[in-house]
């Protein structure tokens, strides 16, 4: 087990800086997920920790060792990738023990290790099979087992589930969470899928354009985002955000300049739930997505398309509707997208209106 510390890390490819001034501490034994849109620098960060990519500046510490310049094989880190990279001509057993053989681990010890690990990842019945005789999930387990026999201080997983179908992906997520609990080793996991990040990580690092936006536990990110990027990246549907210019009658006590007002779809009140205090908007219901107990509506308002989520019985599409968001459910951001936390509920407790007069 080991804590990982990245100090002022930068990475350039030729003239292009893809990461600059990145500082990150990954706690010993945590399941830390790096998440962000494609190209934001997640894999590059991971590959620098593993030693597969050289940092252009800064220091990387694993445990009490600065590993700048240390070869990947000597970092006590095991990696699992999206493409399992198994040897097709070798059996499951041979694939798993390959690294041990290279390290000249005696046969008896090798056999015991392979048996132990295969029990954990439920591969014992498949030891003599070749990779092409296995399902995607089983192949991914072989890749995991191959990493596990090294008994590394740190597991690094780069989108390991993205080749699996939705059902198997769900199952493997649960298996990985259980595996992490069982091993107690530091897991660093990369995904572009915020749902995967939220369901697996105990600590989530949200990245955008090579810059860390926020590091927090999943629900803290969702309920208390530091900025517009995190607010809109985490959660489905995404947080509704309107330009403050589109809002009339909102009086907020704050010293900061408000640029945007945000609210979550599930905090939108409709029909019988409507109140006489809050942010009110009207519009046409464009679509209704029924999730069984809940409905998600896309509403076209004067301030753009907004989402509302409710357990109330269905409203019809094309219907004109009025909705209200209570003041204590509003998030405020400055014109640069930074969260404004020090706000007071509006002095005038009445309705503010989005998008001008209602029809
Ligand atoms: N070998 C390379 N040479 C030049 N540019 C690179 C190289 N590898 C990555 N990049 C650039 O660095 C940036 C970060 O890439 P990286 O693969 O880390 O992103 P990512 O967040 O993991 O994206 P994805 O989810 O698509 O894998 C991208 O703009 C990419 O084009």
Coordinates of C-alpha atoms and ligand atoms in Angstrom, one line a residue:
X1 CA 0.0 0.0 0.0
X2 CA 1.2 3.5 -0.7
X3 CA 0.2 7.1 -0.9
X4 CA 0.9 8.8 -4.2
X5 CA 1.9 12.5 -4.4
X6 CA 2.2 14.5 -7.6
X7 CA 4.0 17.8 -7.0
X8 CA 3.7 20.6 -9.5
X9 CA 3.6 18.1 -12.4
X10 CA 3.7 19.4 -16.0
X11 CA 3.7 17.5 -19.3
X12 CA 4.5 18.8 -22.7
X13 CA 4.3 17.1 -26.1
X14 CA 6.7 19.1 -28.3
X15 CA 5.4 22.7 -27.9
X16 CA 2.0 21.7 -26.5
X17 CA 1.5 21.8 -22.8
X18 CA -1.2 19.3 -21.9
X19 CA -0.7 19.4 -18.1
X20 CA 0.7 22.2 -16.0
X21 CA 1.1 22.8 -12.3
X22 CA -0.8 19.7 -11.3
X23 CA -0.8 18.9 -7.6
X24 CA -2.5 15.8 -6.3
X25 CA -2.4 13.5 -3.3
X26 CA -3.9 10.1 -3.7
X27 CA -4.4 8.6 -0.2
X28 CA -3.0 5.2 0.7
X29 CA -5.6 2.5 0.2
X30 CA -8.1 4.8 -1.5
X31 CA -10.1 4.1 -4.7
X32 CA -9.3 7.3 -6.5
X33 CA -11.0 7.9 -9.9
X34 CA -9.7 10.5 -12.4
X35 CA -12.6 11.6 -14.5
X36 CA -13.1 14.2 -17.2
X37 CA -13.9 14.6 -20.9
X38 CA -11.8 13.0 -23.6
X39 CA -8.3 14.6 -24.0
X40 CA -8.3 16.2 -20.6
X41 CA -5.1 14.5 -19.5
X42 CA -6.3 11.6 -17.4
X43 CA -4.4 8.8 -19.1
X44 CA -1.3 11.0 -19.4
X45 CA -1.4 11.5 -15.6
X46 CA -1.8 7.8 -15.0
X47 CA 1.0 6.9 -17.4
X48 CA 3.3 9.3 -15.6
X49 CA 2.5 7.7 -12.3
X50 CA 3.3 4.3 -13.8
X51 CA 6.5 5.5 -15.5
X52 CA 5.3 4.9 -19.0
X53 CA 5.4 8.6 -19.8
X54 CA 8.1 11.0 -18.5
X55 CA 6.9 14.1 -16.8
X56 CA 8.3 17.4 -18.2
X57 CA 8.5 19.0 -14.7
X58 CA 7.6 18.3 -11.0
X59 CA 8.0 15.3 -8.8
X60 CA 6.1 12.0 -8.4
X61 CA 6.2 10.2 -5.0
X62 CA 5.0 6.7 -4.4
X63 CA 5.2 5.9 -0.7
X64 CA 8.3 7.5 0.6
X65 CA 10.2 7.3 -2.7
X66 CA 10.5 10.0 -5.4
X67 CA 10.1 7.8 -8.5
X68 CA 11.2 10.4 -11.2
X69 CA 13.4 8.4 -13.5
X70 CA 12.5 5.1 -11.9
X71 CA 11.7 2.4 -14.5
X72 CA 8.1 1.3 -14.7
X73 CA 9.0 -2.3 -13.6
X74 CA 10.6 -0.9 -10.4
X75 CA 7.8 1.3 -9.2
X76 CA 5.8 -1.5 -7.6
X77 CA 2.8 -0.5 -9.7
X78 CA 0.6 -2.8 -11.7
X79 CA -1.5 -1.6 -14.7
X80 CA -4.7 -2.9 -16.2
X81 CA -5.7 -1.4 -19.6
X82 CA -8.8 -1.3 -21.7
X83 CA -7.4 -3.8 -24.2
X84 CA -6.4 -6.7 -22.0
X85 CA -3.1 -7.3 -23.9
X86 CA -3.2 -11.1 -23.1
X87 CA -0.9 -13.4 -24.9
X88 CA -3.2 -15.3 -27.3
X89 CA -1.1 -18.5 -27.5
X90 CA -0.8 -18.9 -23.7
X91 CA -3.4 -20.4 -21.3
X92 CA -4.9 -18.4 -18.6
X93 CA -2.5 -19.9 -16.1
X94 CA 0.5 -19.1 -18.3
X95 CA -0.7 -15.6 -18.9
X96 CA -1.0 -15.0 -15.1
X97 CA 2.3 -16.5 -14.1
X98 CA 4.3 -15.0 -17.0
X99 CA 5.6 -12.1 -15.0
X100 CA 6.4 -14.3 -12.0
X101 CA 8.5 -16.6 -14.3
X102 CA 10.4 -13.6 -15.6
X103 CA 11.2 -12.7 -12.0
X104 CA 12.4 -16.2 -11.4
X105 CA 9.9 -16.9 -8.7
X106 CA 10.2 -20.7 -7.8
X107 CA 7.5 -22.9 -9.3
X108 CA 5.9 -24.0 -6.0
X109 CA 5.5 -20.4 -5.0
X110 CA 4.2 -19.4 -8.4
X111 CA 1.6 -22.2 -8.3
X112 CA 0.4 -21.1 -4.9
X113 CA 0.1 -17.5 -5.9
X114 CA -1.8 -18.2 -9.1
X115 CA -4.2 -20.5 -7.2
X116 CA -4.8 -17.9 -4.5
X117 CA -5.5 -15.1 -7.0
X118 CA -7.6 -17.2 -9.3
X119 CA -9.9 -18.1 -6.4
X120 CA -10.3 -14.4 -5.7
X121 CA -11.3 -13.5 -9.3
X122 CA -13.2 -16.7 -9.9
X123 CA -10.9 -18.0 -12.7
X124 CA -10.0 -21.4 -11.2
X125 CA -12.2 -23.4 -13.7
X126 CA -10.6 -21.6 -16.7
X127 CA -6.9 -22.0 -15.9
X128 CA -6.2 -24.2 -19.0
X129 CA -8.2 -22.2 -21.5
X130 CA -6.8 -19.8 -24.0
X131 CA -8.0 -16.1 -24.0
X132 CA -10.1 -16.6 -27.2
X133 CA -12.2 -19.2 -25.4
X134 CA -13.2 -16.7 -22.7
X135 CA -15.8 -14.0 -22.5
X136 CA -14.8 -10.3 -22.3
X137 CA -15.4 -10.2 -18.5
X138 CA -13.3 -13.3 -18.0
X139 CA -10.5 -11.9 -20.1
X140 CA -10.6 -8.7 -18.0
X141 CA -10.3 -10.9 -14.9
X142 CA -7.2 -12.6 -16.3
X143 CA -5.7 -9.1 -16.9
X144 CA -6.6 -8.2 -13.3
X145 CA -5.2 -11.5 -12.0
X146 CA -1.9 -10.9 -13.9
X147 CA -1.7 -7.5 -12.2
X148 CA -2.6 -9.0 -8.8
X149 CA 0.1 -11.7 -8.7
X150 CA 2.7 -8.9 -8.6
X151 CA 1.1 -7.9 -5.2
X152 CA 1.8 -4.3 -6.1
X153 CA 1.6 -1.3 -3.8
X154 CA -0.6 0.5 -6.4
X155 CA -3.1 -0.7 -9.0
X156 CA -3.5 1.6 -12.0
X157 CA -6.6 1.0 -14.2
X158 CA -7.1 2.9 -17.4
X159 CA -10.7 2.5 -18.6
X160 CA -10.5 -1.2 -18.0
X161 CA -14.3 -1.8 -18.5
X162 CA -15.0 0.1 -21.7
X163 CA -14.8 -2.9 -24.0
X164 CA -17.5 -4.7 -22.0
X165 CA -21.3 -4.6 -22.6
X166 CA -23.4 -2.6 -20.2
X167 CA -24.5 -5.5 -18.0
X168 CA -21.1 -7.0 -17.7
X169 CA -19.7 -3.6 -17.0
X170 CA -22.0 -3.2 -14.1
X171 CA -21.1 -6.6 -12.7
X172 CA -17.4 -5.9 -13.1
X173 CA -17.8 -2.5 -11.3
X174 CA -19.2 -4.3 -8.3
X175 CA -16.4 -6.9 -8.5
X176 CA -13.7 -4.3 -8.6
X177 CA -15.2 -2.4 -5.6
X178 CA -15.2 -5.7 -3.7
X179 CA -11.7 -6.5 -4.9
X180 CA -10.4 -3.2 -3.7
X181 CA -12.0 -3.7 -0.3
X182 CA -10.5 -7.1 0.0
X183 CA -7.0 -6.1 -1.1
X184 CA -6.9 -2.7 0.7
X185 CA -4.4 -1.5 -2.0
X186 CA -4.4 1.9 -3.5
X187 CA -6.5 1.9 -6.7
X188 CA -6.1 4.7 -9.3
X189 CA -8.8 4.4 -11.9
X190 CA -9.4 6.5 -15.1
X191 CA -12.7 6.8 -16.8
X192 CA -14.5 9.5 -18.9
X193 CA -17.8 8.2 -17.6
X194 CA -19.0 10.2 -14.6
X195 CA -21.6 7.5 -13.6
X196 CA -18.7 4.9 -13.4
X197 CA -16.6 7.4 -11.4
X198 CA -19.5 8.2 -9.0
X199 CA -20.4 4.5 -8.4
X200 CA -16.8 3.3 -7.9
X201 CA -14.6 5.9 -6.4
X202 CA -14.3 7.0 -2.8
X203 CA -12.4 10.0 -4.0
X204 CA -13.0 11.6 -7.4
X205 CA -10.6 13.9 -9.2
X206 CA -12.5 15.9 -11.8
X207 CA -10.2 17.2 -14.6
X208 CA -10.7 19.5 -17.6
X209 CA -8.0 20.6 -20.0
X210 CA -5.2 19.3 -17.9
X211 CA -6.4 21.2 -14.8
X212 CA -7.9 19.6 -11.7
X213 CA -11.3 21.2 -11.1
X214 CA -12.2 19.5 -7.8
X215 CA -11.2 16.6 -5.6
X216 CA -13.9 15.2 -3.3
X217 CA -16.1 12.3 -2.4
X218 CA -18.9 11.5 -5.0
X219 CA -21.9 13.1 -3.2
X220 CA -19.9 16.1 -2.1
X221 CA -19.1 16.8 -5.8
X222 CA -22.7 16.4 -6.7
X223 CA -24.2 18.5 -3.8
X224 CA -21.4 21.1 -3.4
X225 CA -19.6 21.7 -6.7
X226 CA -16.7 24.2 -6.7
X227 CA -17.4 25.5 -10.2
X228 CA -19.7 25.3 -13.2
X229 CA -17.6 22.6 -14.9
X230 CA -18.0 20.2 -12.0
X231 CA -21.7 21.1 -11.5
X232 CA -22.4 20.3 -15.2
X233 CA -20.1 17.3 -15.6
X234 CA -21.3 15.4 -12.6
X235 CA -24.9 14.2 -12.6
X236 CA -27.5 13.1 -15.1
X237 CA -29.2 15.1 -16.3
X238 CA -26.7 17.8 -16.1
X239 CA -27.3 20.8 -13.7
X240 CA -29.5 23.4 -15.3
X241 CA -27.6 26.7 -15.7
X242 CA -29.1 30.1 -16.8
X243 CA -27.4 33.4 -17.4
X244 CA -28.3 35.7 -14.6
X245 CA -29.2 38.3 -17.2
X246 CA -32.2 36.1 -18.0
X247 CA -33.5 36.3 -14.4
X248 CA -35.7 39.1 -13.2
X249 CA -36.6 39.9 -9.6
X250 CA -33.8 38.0 -7.9
X251 CA -32.2 39.8 -5.0
X252 CA -29.3 37.9 -3.5
X253 CA -27.2 39.2 -0.7
X254 CA -23.6 38.6 -1.8
X255 CA -20.5 40.7 -2.3
X256 CA -19.5 38.7 -5.4
X257 CA -20.8 39.3 -8.9
X258 CA -23.2 36.6 -10.0
X259 CA -22.8 35.4 -13.6
X260 CA -24.9 32.2 -13.6
X261 CA -27.7 30.6 -11.6
X262 CA -27.9 26.8 -11.5
X263 CA -30.3 24.2 -10.1
X264 CA -30.7 20.4 -10.2
X265 CA -33.5 18.8 -12.2
X266 CA -34.9 17.0 -9.1
X267 CA -35.3 20.3 -7.2
X268 CA -37.7 21.7 -9.8
X269 CA -41.3 21.8 -8.4
X270 CA -44.2 21.2 -10.8
X271 CA -48.0 21.0 -10.7
X272 CA -49.3 20.4 -7.2
X273 CA -45.9 21.1 -5.7
X274 CA -45.7 24.7 -6.9
X275 CA -44.8 27.4 -4.3
X276 CA -45.1 31.1 -4.2
X277 CA -41.4 31.6 -3.4
X278 CA -38.5 30.8 -5.6
X279 CA -37.3 31.0 -9.2
X280 CA -40.2 30.6 -11.6
X281 CA -40.1 29.7 -15.2
X282 CA -42.5 28.7 -17.8
X283 CA -42.2 26.9 -21.1
X284 CA -43.2 24.1 -23.4
X285 CA -42.6 20.5 -22.4
X286 CA -40.5 19.1 -25.3
X287 CA -39.9 15.5 -24.2
X288 CA -40.8 13.2 -21.4
X289 CA -38.5 10.4 -20.4
X290 CA -40.2 7.9 -18.2
X291 CA -38.0 6.0 -15.8
X292 CA -40.8 4.1 -14.2
X293 CA -41.4 5.9 -10.9
X294 CA -39.8 9.2 -12.1
X295 CA -40.3 11.3 -15.2
X296 CA -37.6 13.6 -16.7
X297 CA -38.9 16.5 -18.7
X298 CA -37.1 18.7 -21.2
X299 CA -38.7 22.1 -21.0
X300 CA -38.1 24.8 -23.6
X301 CA -38.1 28.1 -21.8
X302 CA -37.1 31.6 -22.8
X303 CA -33.8 31.0 -21.1
X304 CA -33.0 27.8 -23.0
X305 CA -33.8 24.1 -22.6
X306 CA -34.0 23.0 -18.9
X307 CA -34.5 19.6 -17.3
X308 CA -37.0 18.8 -14.5
X309 CA -37.3 15.5 -12.7
X310 CA -40.4 14.6 -10.7
X311 CA -42.2 11.6 -9.2
X312 CA -45.6 13.3 -10.1
X313 CA -47.8 11.6 -12.6
X314 CA -47.0 12.3 -16.2
X315 CA -47.6 15.6 -18.0
X316 CA -48.1 15.5 -21.7
X317 CA -45.4 16.8 -24.2
X318 CA -46.2 20.1 -25.9
X319 CA -48.1 21.1 -22.8
X320 CA -47.3 24.6 -21.4
X321 CA -46.1 24.4 -17.9
X322 CA -44.9 26.5 -15.0
X323 CA -42.3 25.4 -12.6
X324 CA -40.6 26.8 -9.5
X325 CA -37.2 26.2 -7.9
X326 CA -37.0 27.1 -4.2
X327 CA -34.4 29.7 -3.4
X328 CA -32.5 27.4 -1.1
X329 CA -31.9 25.0 -4.0
X330 CA -30.2 27.5 -6.2
X331 CA -26.4 27.5 -6.9
X332 CA -24.7 30.8 -7.8
X333 CA -21.6 31.1 -9.9
X334 CA -19.5 34.2 -10.9
X335 CA -18.9 35.1 -14.6
X336 CA -15.8 32.9 -14.6
X337 CA -17.8 29.9 -13.5
X338 CA -16.5 29.8 -9.9
X339 CA -19.0 28.9 -7.2
X340 CA -20.2 31.7 -4.9
X341 CA -21.0 30.1 -1.6
X342 CA -21.4 33.1 0.7
X343 CA -25.0 34.1 -0.3
X344 CA -28.1 34.8 1.7
X345 CA -31.6 33.8 0.7
X346 CA -33.2 36.8 -1.2
X347 CA -34.5 39.6 1.0
X348 CA -37.7 39.8 -0.8
X349 CA -39.3 36.4 -0.4
X350 CA -41.3 36.2 -3.6
X351 CA -41.0 34.8 -7.1
X352 CA -38.1 35.7 -9.3
X353 CA -38.8 34.9 -13.0
X354 CA -36.6 33.3 -15.6
X355 CA -36.8 34.3 -19.2
X356 CA -39.1 37.3 -18.9
X357 CA -42.8 37.4 -18.6
X358 CA -44.7 34.1 -18.7
X359 CA -47.2 33.4 -21.4
Ligands
LIG1 N1 2.0 10.8 -27.5 C1 1.4 12.0 -27.6 N2 1.8 13.0 -28.5 C2 1.2 14.2 -28.6 N3 0.1 14.5 -27.9 C3 -0.4 13.6 -27.0 C4 0.2 12.3 -26.9 N4 -0.5 11.6 -26.0 C5 -1.6 12.4 -25.6 N5 -1.5 13.6 -26.2 C6 -2.4 14.8 -26.1 O1 -2.5 15.0 -24.7 C7 -3.8 15.4 -24.3 C8 -4.2 14.5 -23.1 O2 -4.4 13.2 -23.6 P1 -4.8 12.0 -22.7 O3 -4.7 10.7 -23.4 O4 -4.1 12.1 -21.4 O5 -6.3 12.3 -22.4 P2 -7.5 11.5 -21.7 O6 -8.1 12.5 -20.8 O7 -7.0 10.3 -21.1 O8 -8.5 11.2 -22.9 P3 -9.3 9.9 -23.3 O9 -10.4 9.8 -22.4 O10 -9.8 10.2 -24.7 O11 -8.3 8.8 -23.3 C9 -4.6 15.3 -25.5 O12 -4.8 16.5 -26.1 C10 -3.8 14.4 -26.5 O13 -4.0 14.8 -27.8

